[in-house]
Coordinates of C-alpha atoms in Angstrom, one line a residue:
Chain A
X1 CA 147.0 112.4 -16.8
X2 CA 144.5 112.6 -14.4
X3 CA 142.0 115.6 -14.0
X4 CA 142.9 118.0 -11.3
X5 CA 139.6 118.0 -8.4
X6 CA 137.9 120.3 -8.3
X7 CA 135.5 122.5 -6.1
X8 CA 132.9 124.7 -7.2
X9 CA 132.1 127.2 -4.7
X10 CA 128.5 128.0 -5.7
X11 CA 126.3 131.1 -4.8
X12 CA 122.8 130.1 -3.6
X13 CA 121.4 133.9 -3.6
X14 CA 119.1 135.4 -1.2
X15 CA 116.6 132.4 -0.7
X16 CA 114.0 132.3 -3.5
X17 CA 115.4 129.7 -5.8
X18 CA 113.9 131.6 -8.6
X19 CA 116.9 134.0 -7.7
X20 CA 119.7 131.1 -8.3
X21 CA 121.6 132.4 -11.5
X22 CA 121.0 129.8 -14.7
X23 CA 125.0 128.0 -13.8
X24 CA 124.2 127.7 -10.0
X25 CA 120.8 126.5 -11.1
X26 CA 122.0 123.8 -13.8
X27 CA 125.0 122.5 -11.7
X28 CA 123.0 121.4 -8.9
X29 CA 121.0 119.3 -10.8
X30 CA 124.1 117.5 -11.4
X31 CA 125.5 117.8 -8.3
X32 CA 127.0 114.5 -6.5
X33 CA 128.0 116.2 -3.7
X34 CA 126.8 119.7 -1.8
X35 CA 128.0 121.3 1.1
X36 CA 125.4 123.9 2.4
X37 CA 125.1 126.6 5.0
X38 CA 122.0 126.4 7.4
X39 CA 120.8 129.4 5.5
X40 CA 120.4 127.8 1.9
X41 CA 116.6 127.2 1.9
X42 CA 114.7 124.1 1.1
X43 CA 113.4 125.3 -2.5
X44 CA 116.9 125.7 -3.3
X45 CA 118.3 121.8 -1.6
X46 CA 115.5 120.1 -4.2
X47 CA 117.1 121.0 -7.2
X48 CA 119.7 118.2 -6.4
X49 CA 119.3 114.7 -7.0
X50 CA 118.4 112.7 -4.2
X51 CA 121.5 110.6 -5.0
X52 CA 124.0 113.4 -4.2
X53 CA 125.7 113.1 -0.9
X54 CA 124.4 116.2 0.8
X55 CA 126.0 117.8 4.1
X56 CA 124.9 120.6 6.3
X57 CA 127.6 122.3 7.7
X58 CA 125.7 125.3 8.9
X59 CA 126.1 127.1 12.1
X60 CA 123.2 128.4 14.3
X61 CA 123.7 131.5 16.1
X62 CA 125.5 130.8 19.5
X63 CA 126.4 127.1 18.7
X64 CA 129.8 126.6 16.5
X65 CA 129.5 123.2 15.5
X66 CA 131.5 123.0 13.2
X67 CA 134.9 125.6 12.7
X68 CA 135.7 126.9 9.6
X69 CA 139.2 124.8 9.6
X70 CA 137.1 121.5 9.5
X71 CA 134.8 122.2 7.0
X72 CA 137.8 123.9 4.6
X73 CA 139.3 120.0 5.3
X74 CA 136.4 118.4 4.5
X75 CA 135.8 119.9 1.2
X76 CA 139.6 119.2 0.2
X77 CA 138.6 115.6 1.6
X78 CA 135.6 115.6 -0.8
X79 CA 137.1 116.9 -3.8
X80 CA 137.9 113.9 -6.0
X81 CA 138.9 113.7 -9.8
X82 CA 135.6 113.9 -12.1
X83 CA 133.8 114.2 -9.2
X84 CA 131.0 117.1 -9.0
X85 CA 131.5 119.0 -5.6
X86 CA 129.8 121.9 -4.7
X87 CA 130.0 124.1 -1.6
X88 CA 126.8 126.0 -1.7
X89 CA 126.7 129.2 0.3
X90 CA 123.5 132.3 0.7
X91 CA 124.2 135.0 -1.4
X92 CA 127.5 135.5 -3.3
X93 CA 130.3 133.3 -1.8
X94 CA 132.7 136.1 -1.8
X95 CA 130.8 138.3 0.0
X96 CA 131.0 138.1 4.0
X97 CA 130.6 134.4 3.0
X98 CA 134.2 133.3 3.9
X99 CA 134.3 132.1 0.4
X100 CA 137.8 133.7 0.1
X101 CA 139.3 131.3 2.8
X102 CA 137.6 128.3 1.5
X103 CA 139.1 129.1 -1.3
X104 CA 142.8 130.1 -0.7
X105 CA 142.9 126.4 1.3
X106 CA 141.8 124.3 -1.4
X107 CA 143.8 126.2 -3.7
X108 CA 147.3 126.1 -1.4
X109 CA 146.8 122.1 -2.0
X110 CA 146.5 121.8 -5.4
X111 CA 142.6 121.9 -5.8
X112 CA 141.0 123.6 -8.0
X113 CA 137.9 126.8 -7.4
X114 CA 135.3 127.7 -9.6
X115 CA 133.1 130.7 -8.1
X116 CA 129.7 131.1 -9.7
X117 CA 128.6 134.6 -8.3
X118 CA 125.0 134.8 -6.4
X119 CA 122.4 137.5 -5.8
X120 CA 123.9 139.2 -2.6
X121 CA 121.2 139.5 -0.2
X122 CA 121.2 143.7 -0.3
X123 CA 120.0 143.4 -4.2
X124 CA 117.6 140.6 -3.4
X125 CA 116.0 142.6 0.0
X126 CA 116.4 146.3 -2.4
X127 CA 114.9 144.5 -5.5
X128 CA 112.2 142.8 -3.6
X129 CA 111.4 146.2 -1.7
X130 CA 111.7 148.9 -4.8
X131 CA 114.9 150.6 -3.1
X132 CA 117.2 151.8 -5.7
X133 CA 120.6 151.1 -3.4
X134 CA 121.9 154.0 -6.0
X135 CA 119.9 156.8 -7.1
X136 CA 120.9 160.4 -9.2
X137 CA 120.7 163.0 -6.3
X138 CA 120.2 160.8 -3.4
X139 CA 123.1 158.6 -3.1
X140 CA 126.4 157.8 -4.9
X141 CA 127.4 154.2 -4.1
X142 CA 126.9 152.2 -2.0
X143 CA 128.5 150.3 1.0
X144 CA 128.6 146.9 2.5
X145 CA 129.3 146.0 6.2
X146 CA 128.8 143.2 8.5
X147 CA 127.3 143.9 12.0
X148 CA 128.8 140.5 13.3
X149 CA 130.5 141.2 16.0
X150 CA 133.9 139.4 16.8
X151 CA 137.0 140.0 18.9
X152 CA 135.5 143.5 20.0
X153 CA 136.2 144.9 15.8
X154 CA 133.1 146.9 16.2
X155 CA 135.6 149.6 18.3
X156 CA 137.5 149.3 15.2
X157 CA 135.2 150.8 12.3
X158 CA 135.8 154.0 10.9
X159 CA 132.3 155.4 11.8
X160 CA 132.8 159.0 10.3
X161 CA 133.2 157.4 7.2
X162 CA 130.2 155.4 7.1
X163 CA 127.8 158.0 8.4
X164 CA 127.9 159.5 5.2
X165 CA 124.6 160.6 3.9
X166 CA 125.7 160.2 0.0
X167 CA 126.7 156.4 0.4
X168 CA 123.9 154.1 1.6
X169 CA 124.8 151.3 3.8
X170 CA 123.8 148.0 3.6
X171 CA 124.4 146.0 7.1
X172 CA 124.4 142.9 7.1
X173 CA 124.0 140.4 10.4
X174 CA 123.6 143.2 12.2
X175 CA 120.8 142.2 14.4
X176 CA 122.3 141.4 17.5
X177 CA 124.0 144.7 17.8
X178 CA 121.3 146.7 16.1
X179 CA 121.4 149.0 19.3
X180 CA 125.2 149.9 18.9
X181 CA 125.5 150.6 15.4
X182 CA 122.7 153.3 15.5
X183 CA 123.9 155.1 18.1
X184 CA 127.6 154.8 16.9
X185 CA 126.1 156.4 13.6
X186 CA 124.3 159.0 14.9
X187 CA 127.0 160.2 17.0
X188 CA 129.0 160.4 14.3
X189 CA 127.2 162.5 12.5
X190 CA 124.0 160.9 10.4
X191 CA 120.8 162.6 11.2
X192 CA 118.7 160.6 13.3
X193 CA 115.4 160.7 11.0
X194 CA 117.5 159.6 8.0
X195 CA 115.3 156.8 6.7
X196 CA 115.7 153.1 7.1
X197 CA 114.5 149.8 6.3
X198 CA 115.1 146.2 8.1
X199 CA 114.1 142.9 6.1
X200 CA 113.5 139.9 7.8
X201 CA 113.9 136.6 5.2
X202 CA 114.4 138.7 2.6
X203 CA 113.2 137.6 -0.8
X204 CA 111.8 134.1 1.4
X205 CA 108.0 133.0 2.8
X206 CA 107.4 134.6 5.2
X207 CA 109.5 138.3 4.6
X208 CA 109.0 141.1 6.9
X209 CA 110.1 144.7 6.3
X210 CA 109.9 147.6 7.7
X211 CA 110.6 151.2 7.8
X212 CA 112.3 153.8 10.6
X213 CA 114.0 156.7 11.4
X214 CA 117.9 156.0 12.3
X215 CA 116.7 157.3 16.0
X216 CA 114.0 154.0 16.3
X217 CA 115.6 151.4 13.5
X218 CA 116.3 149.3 17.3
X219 CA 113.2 149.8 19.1
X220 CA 111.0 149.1 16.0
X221 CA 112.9 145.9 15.1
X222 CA 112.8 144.9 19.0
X223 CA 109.1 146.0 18.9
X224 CA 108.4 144.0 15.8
X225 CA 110.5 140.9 17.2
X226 CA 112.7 140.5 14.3
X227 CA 114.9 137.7 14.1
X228 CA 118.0 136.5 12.1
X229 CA 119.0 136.8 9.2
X230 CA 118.3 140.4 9.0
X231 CA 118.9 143.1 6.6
X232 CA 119.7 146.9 7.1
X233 CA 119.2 149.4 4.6
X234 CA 120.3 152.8 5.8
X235 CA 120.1 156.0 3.6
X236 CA 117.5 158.2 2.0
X237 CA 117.3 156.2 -1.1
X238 CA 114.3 153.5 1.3
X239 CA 112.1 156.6 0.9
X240 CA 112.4 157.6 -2.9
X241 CA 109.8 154.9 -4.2
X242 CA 107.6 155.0 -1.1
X243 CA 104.2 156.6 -1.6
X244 CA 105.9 158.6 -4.6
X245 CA 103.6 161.7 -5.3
X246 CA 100.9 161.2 -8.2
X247 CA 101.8 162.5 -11.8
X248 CA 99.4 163.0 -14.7
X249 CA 101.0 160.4 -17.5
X250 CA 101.5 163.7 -19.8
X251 CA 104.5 163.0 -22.9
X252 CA 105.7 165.9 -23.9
X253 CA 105.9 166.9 -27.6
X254 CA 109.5 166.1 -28.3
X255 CA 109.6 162.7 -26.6
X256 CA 106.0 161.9 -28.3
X257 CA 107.8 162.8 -31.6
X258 CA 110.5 160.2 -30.8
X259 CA 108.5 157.4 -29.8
X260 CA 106.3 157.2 -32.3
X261 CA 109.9 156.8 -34.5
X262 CA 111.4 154.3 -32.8
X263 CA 108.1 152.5 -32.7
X264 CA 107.5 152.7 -36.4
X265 CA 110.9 151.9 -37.2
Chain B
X1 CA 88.2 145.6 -13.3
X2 CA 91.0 146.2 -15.9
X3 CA 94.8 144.6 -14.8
X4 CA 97.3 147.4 -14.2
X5 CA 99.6 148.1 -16.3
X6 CA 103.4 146.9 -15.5
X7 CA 106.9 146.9 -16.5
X8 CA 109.5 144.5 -15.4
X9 CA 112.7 146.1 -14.2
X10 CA 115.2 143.2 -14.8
X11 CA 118.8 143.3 -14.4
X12 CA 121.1 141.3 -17.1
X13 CA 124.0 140.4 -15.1
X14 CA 127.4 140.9 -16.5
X15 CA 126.7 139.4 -19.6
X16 CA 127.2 135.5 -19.9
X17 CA 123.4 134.4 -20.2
X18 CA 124.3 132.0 -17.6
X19 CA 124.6 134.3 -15.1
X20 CA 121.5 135.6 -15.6
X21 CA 119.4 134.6 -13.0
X22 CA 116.5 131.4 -13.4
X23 CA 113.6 134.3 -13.5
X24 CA 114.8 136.6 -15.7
X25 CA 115.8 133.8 -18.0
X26 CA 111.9 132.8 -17.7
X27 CA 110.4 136.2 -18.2
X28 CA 112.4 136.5 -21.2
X29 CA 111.3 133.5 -23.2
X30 CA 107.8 135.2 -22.4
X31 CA 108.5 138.7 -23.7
X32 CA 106.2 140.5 -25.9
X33 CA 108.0 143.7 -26.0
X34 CA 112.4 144.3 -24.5
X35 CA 113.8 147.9 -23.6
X36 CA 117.4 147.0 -23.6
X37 CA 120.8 149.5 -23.1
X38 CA 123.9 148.7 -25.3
X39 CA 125.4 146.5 -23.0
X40 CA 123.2 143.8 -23.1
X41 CA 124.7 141.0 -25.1
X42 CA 123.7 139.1 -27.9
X43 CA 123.4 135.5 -26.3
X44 CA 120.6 137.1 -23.6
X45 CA 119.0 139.0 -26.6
X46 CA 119.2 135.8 -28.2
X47 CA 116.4 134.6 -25.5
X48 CA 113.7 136.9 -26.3
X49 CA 111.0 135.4 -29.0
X50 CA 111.4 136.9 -32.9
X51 CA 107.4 137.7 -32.2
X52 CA 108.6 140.5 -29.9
X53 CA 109.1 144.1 -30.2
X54 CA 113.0 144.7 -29.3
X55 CA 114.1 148.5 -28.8
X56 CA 117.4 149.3 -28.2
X57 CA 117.6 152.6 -26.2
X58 CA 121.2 152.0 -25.4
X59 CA 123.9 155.3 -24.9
X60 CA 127.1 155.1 -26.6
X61 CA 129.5 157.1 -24.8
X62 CA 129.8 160.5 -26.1
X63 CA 126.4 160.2 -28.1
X64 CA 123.2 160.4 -26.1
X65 CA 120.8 159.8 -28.4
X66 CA 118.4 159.3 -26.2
X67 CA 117.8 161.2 -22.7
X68 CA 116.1 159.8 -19.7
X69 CA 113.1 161.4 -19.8
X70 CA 112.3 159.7 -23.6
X71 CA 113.0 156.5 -22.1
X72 CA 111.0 156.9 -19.2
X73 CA 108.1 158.3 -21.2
X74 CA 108.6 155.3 -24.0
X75 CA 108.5 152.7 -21.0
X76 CA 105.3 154.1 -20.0
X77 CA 103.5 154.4 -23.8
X78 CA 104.5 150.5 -23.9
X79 CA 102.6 149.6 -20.6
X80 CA 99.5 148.1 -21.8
X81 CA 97.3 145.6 -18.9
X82 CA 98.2 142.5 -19.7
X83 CA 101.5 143.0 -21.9
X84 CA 104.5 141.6 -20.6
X85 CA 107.2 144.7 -20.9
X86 CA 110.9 143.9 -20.1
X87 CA 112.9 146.9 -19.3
X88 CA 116.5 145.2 -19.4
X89 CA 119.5 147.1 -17.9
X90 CA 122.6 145.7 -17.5
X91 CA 124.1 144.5 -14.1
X92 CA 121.6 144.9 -11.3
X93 CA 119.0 148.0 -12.0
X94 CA 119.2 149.5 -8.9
X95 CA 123.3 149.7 -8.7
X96 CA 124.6 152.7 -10.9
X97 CA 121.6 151.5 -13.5
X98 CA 119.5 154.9 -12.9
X99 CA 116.3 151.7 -12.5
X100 CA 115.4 153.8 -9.6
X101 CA 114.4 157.2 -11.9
X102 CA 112.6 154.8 -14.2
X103 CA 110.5 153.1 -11.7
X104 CA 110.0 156.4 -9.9
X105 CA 108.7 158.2 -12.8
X106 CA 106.7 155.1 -14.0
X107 CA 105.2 154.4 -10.2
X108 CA 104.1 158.5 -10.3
X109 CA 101.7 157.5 -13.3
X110 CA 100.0 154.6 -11.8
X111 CA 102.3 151.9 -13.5
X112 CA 103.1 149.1 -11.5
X113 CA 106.9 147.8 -11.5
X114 CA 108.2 144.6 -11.2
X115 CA 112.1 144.2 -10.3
X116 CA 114.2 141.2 -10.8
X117 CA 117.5 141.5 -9.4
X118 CA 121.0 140.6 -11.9
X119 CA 124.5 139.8 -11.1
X120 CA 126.5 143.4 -10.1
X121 CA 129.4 143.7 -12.6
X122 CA 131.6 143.9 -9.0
X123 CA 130.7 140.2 -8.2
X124 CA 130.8 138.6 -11.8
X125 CA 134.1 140.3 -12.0
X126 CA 135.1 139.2 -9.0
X127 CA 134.1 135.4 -9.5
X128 CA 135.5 134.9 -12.7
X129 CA 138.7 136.4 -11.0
X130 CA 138.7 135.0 -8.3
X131 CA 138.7 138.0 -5.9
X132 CA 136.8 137.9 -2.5
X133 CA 135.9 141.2 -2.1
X134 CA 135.4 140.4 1.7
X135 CA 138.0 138.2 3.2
X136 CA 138.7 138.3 7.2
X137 CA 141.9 140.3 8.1
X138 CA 141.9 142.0 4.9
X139 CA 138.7 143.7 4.3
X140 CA 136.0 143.8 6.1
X141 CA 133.4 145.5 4.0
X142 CA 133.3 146.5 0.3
X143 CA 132.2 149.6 -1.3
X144 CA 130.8 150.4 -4.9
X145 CA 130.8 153.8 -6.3
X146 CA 130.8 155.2 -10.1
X147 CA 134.0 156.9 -11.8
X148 CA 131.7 158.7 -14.5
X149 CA 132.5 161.9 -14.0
X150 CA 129.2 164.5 -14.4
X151 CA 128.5 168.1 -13.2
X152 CA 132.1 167.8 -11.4
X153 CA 130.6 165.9 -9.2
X154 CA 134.3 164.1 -8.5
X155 CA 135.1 167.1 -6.7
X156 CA 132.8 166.6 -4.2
X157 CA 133.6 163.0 -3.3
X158 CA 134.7 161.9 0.0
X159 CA 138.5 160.8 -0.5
X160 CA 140.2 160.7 2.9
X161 CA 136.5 158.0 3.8
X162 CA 137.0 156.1 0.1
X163 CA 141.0 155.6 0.9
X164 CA 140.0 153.5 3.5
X165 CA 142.9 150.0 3.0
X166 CA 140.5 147.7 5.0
X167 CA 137.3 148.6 2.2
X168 CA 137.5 147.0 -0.7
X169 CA 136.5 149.6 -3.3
X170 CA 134.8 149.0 -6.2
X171 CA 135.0 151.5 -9.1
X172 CA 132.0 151.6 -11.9
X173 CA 133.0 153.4 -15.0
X174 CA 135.8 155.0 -14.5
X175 CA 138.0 154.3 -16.9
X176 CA 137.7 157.8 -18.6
X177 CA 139.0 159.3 -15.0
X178 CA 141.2 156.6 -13.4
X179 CA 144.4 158.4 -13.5
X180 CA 142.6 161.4 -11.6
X181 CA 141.1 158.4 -9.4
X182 CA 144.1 156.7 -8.2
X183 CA 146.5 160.0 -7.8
X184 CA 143.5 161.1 -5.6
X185 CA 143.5 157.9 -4.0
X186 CA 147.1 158.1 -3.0
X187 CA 146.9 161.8 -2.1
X188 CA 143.9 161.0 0.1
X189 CA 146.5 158.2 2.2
X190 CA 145.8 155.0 0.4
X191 CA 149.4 153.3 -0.2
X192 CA 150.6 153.4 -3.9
X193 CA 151.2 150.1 -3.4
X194 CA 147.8 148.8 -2.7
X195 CA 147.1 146.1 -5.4
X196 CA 144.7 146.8 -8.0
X197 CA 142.8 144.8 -10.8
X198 CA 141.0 146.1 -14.4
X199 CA 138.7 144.3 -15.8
X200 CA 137.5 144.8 -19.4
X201 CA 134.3 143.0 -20.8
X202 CA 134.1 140.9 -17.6
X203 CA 132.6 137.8 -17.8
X204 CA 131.7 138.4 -21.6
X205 CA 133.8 136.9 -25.2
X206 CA 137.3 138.5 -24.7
X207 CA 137.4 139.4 -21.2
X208 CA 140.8 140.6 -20.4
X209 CA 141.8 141.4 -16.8
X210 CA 145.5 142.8 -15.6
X211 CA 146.7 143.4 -12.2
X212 CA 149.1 146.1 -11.2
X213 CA 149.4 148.2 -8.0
X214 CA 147.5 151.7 -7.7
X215 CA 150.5 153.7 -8.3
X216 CA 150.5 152.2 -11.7
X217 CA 147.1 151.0 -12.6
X218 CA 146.3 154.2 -15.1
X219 CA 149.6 153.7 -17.1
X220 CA 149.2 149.7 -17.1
X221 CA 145.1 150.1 -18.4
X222 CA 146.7 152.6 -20.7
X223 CA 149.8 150.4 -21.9
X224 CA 147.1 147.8 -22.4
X225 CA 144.9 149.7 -24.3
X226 CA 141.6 148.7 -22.2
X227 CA 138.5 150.5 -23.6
X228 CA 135.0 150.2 -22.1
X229 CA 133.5 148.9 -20.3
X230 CA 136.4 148.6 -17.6
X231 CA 135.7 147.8 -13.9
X232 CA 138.1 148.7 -10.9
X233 CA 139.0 146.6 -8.2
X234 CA 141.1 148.4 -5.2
X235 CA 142.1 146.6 -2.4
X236 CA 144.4 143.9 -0.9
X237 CA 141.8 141.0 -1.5
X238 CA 143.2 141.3 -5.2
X239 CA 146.1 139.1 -4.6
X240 CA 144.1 137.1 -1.7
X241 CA 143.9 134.3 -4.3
X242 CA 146.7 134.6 -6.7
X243 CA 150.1 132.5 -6.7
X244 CA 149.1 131.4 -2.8
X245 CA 151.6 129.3 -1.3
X246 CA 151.5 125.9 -1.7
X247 CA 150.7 123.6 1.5
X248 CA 150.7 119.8 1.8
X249 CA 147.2 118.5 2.6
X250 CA 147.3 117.2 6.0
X251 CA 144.1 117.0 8.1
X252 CA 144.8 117.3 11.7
X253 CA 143.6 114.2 13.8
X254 CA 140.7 116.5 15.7
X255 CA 139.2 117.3 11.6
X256 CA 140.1 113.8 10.3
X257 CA 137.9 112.6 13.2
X258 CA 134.9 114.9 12.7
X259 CA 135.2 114.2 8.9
X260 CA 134.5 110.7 9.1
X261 CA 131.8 111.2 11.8
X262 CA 130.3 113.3 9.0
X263 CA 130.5 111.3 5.9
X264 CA 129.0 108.4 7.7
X265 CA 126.3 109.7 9.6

């Protein structure tokens, strides 16, 4: 009986190849064919043999050249029995990666998915800039949103709910309407100085960051020229490990005590 | 001039060593010294060299042997210029992790910190189930927060903004509180219906996931006696992927066309 095909739909992470998990990492190496976004970066495309069939299927901002219908048929078209496909995507595939309908096509004919998770680029951009995207007494959770902006869905978002202080929010492509989505939060409630951070090739040569109130996040990036792919990081946790006040290193007794326990063990 | 000291803030992943990513699995065949919690598992322990000094600072539930404030003080005894110091935390150590505290109270003492990024229990989860946790028409935006209950702090969460049906939400620890969870949930305006997944041990030996829908997801984790660490996925985009309808695999003429142009370019 032959082997069903299969496709692995492969997270590339936030750019630095370094960031690629250890299965993302060792399957390209054996990759014989890849299908890449434009964002996957160059670091990343080297891992794979030069005998793979690669193909760039990425879309530049403003010029759709390929839909998302024909590369879904093309990877179904790739997908052969023992052959080694991968569709490699930025970040985690199933996060505003349209992973999830590459995915539900190849599976509605027969074609097996296996997902190998990536470093989203909010952990890459907080890890790389010491925010804490969750911190005791500063925020709760967190949130994830796109700031792509199609078939007018912006009018659509709950804004009360995401101008919550306790939850920071993580925007994603949200450069193009930078303008908007400030305004829209402070209206609905977040204070304008709340603290926030944009991160320009985040984790990749070249990364720029920043820091802003809410009130000037758009004029600072304008200012700055910042260009896609951005990151926004909205919430008081950007400040927490920012010029942190000195502290004498002083143990105190009961944790001394303890240490030199577990160290003696 | 004398090196600072540092400590590298490295995130696990979920716990396959695989999905840890290609630096941490470097830093950690360099180790001299590894600060690890409980969840850590054995194969990534497995990494570190016999030579180094392994402390396992790890909480069981119910039993805190040892606060926050002996950890953070410990981390900062074991910074010495020039060691390499590994402060492991499950997951990613700025989501739910408390990395933030740690590099906060280690960046007030003139250590410098390192931090390397892990896999997020959510996406793990969510890859090895094959759940987009963003998937156009059905969510447009995901959501973490943490179900461990501290200080009452549940009573002060935002319901009416987490029982939001086009968020996926992405519960932490909360197995201990889920019943309160969901009836909240449902209370708040989010359908009883709503699918739902649990996952136990994701991505580990003897991961075990069920699906069920919200109205029923405290009895089902209950009936199937799930115990820690469980995570929470809430949200239509649960049964995105499961039992899809099949469809034949025809490539419309306009595709077919564009396909070949591709393949032999």
């Amino acid at each position: 009986m032959a082997e069903a095909p299969v496709v692995h739909l492969v997270g590339s992470g936030p750019g630095d190849p370094e960031l690629l998990t250890v299965k993302a990492w060792k399957l390209l190496q054996r990759a014989e064919v890849v299908v890449h976004d434009r964002l996957v970066g160059q670091g990343i495309l080297d891992l794979v043999p030069p005998s793979a069939l690669r193909i760039d299927v990425g879309k530049k901002p403003g010029e759709h050249r390929f839909d998302q219908n024909s590369i879904n048929a093309l990877l179904a078209e790739l997908a052969a029995p023992g052959r080694l496909v991968i569709r490699l995507k930025g970040g985690d595939p199933f996060v505003f990666g349209r992973g999830g309908e590459e995915a539900l096509y190849l599976l509605r004919r027969g074609i097996r998915v296996e997902v190998v998770p990536g470093i989203t680029a909010a952990f890459g951009c907080a890890a790389a800039n010491r925010v804490p995207l969750t911190h005791r007494g500063v925020a709760t959770g967190v949130r994830f949103v796109t700031g792509h902006c199609r078939d007018g869905w912006w009018l659509e978002l709950d804004w009360k709910s995401l101008a919550d202080p306790a939850t920071t929010l993580v925007v994603y492509m949200g450069l193009a309407h930078i303008e908007q989505i400030t305004t829209r939060l402070v209206e609905a409630g977040l204070d304008a100085a709340t603290p926030t951070m944009a991160i320009e090739n985040g984790t990749q040569d070249g990364e720029r960051s920043l820091r802003a109130p809410l009130g000037g996040l758009a004029e600072a990036t304008r200012d700055a020229a910042f260009r896609s792919p951005v990151l926004f990081i909205i919430g008081p946790v950007v400040e927490v490990l920012h010029n942190p006040a000195p502290l004498p290193l002083e143990i105190p007794d009961r944790h001394a005590a303890w240490i030199e326990r577990v160290l003696h063990a």
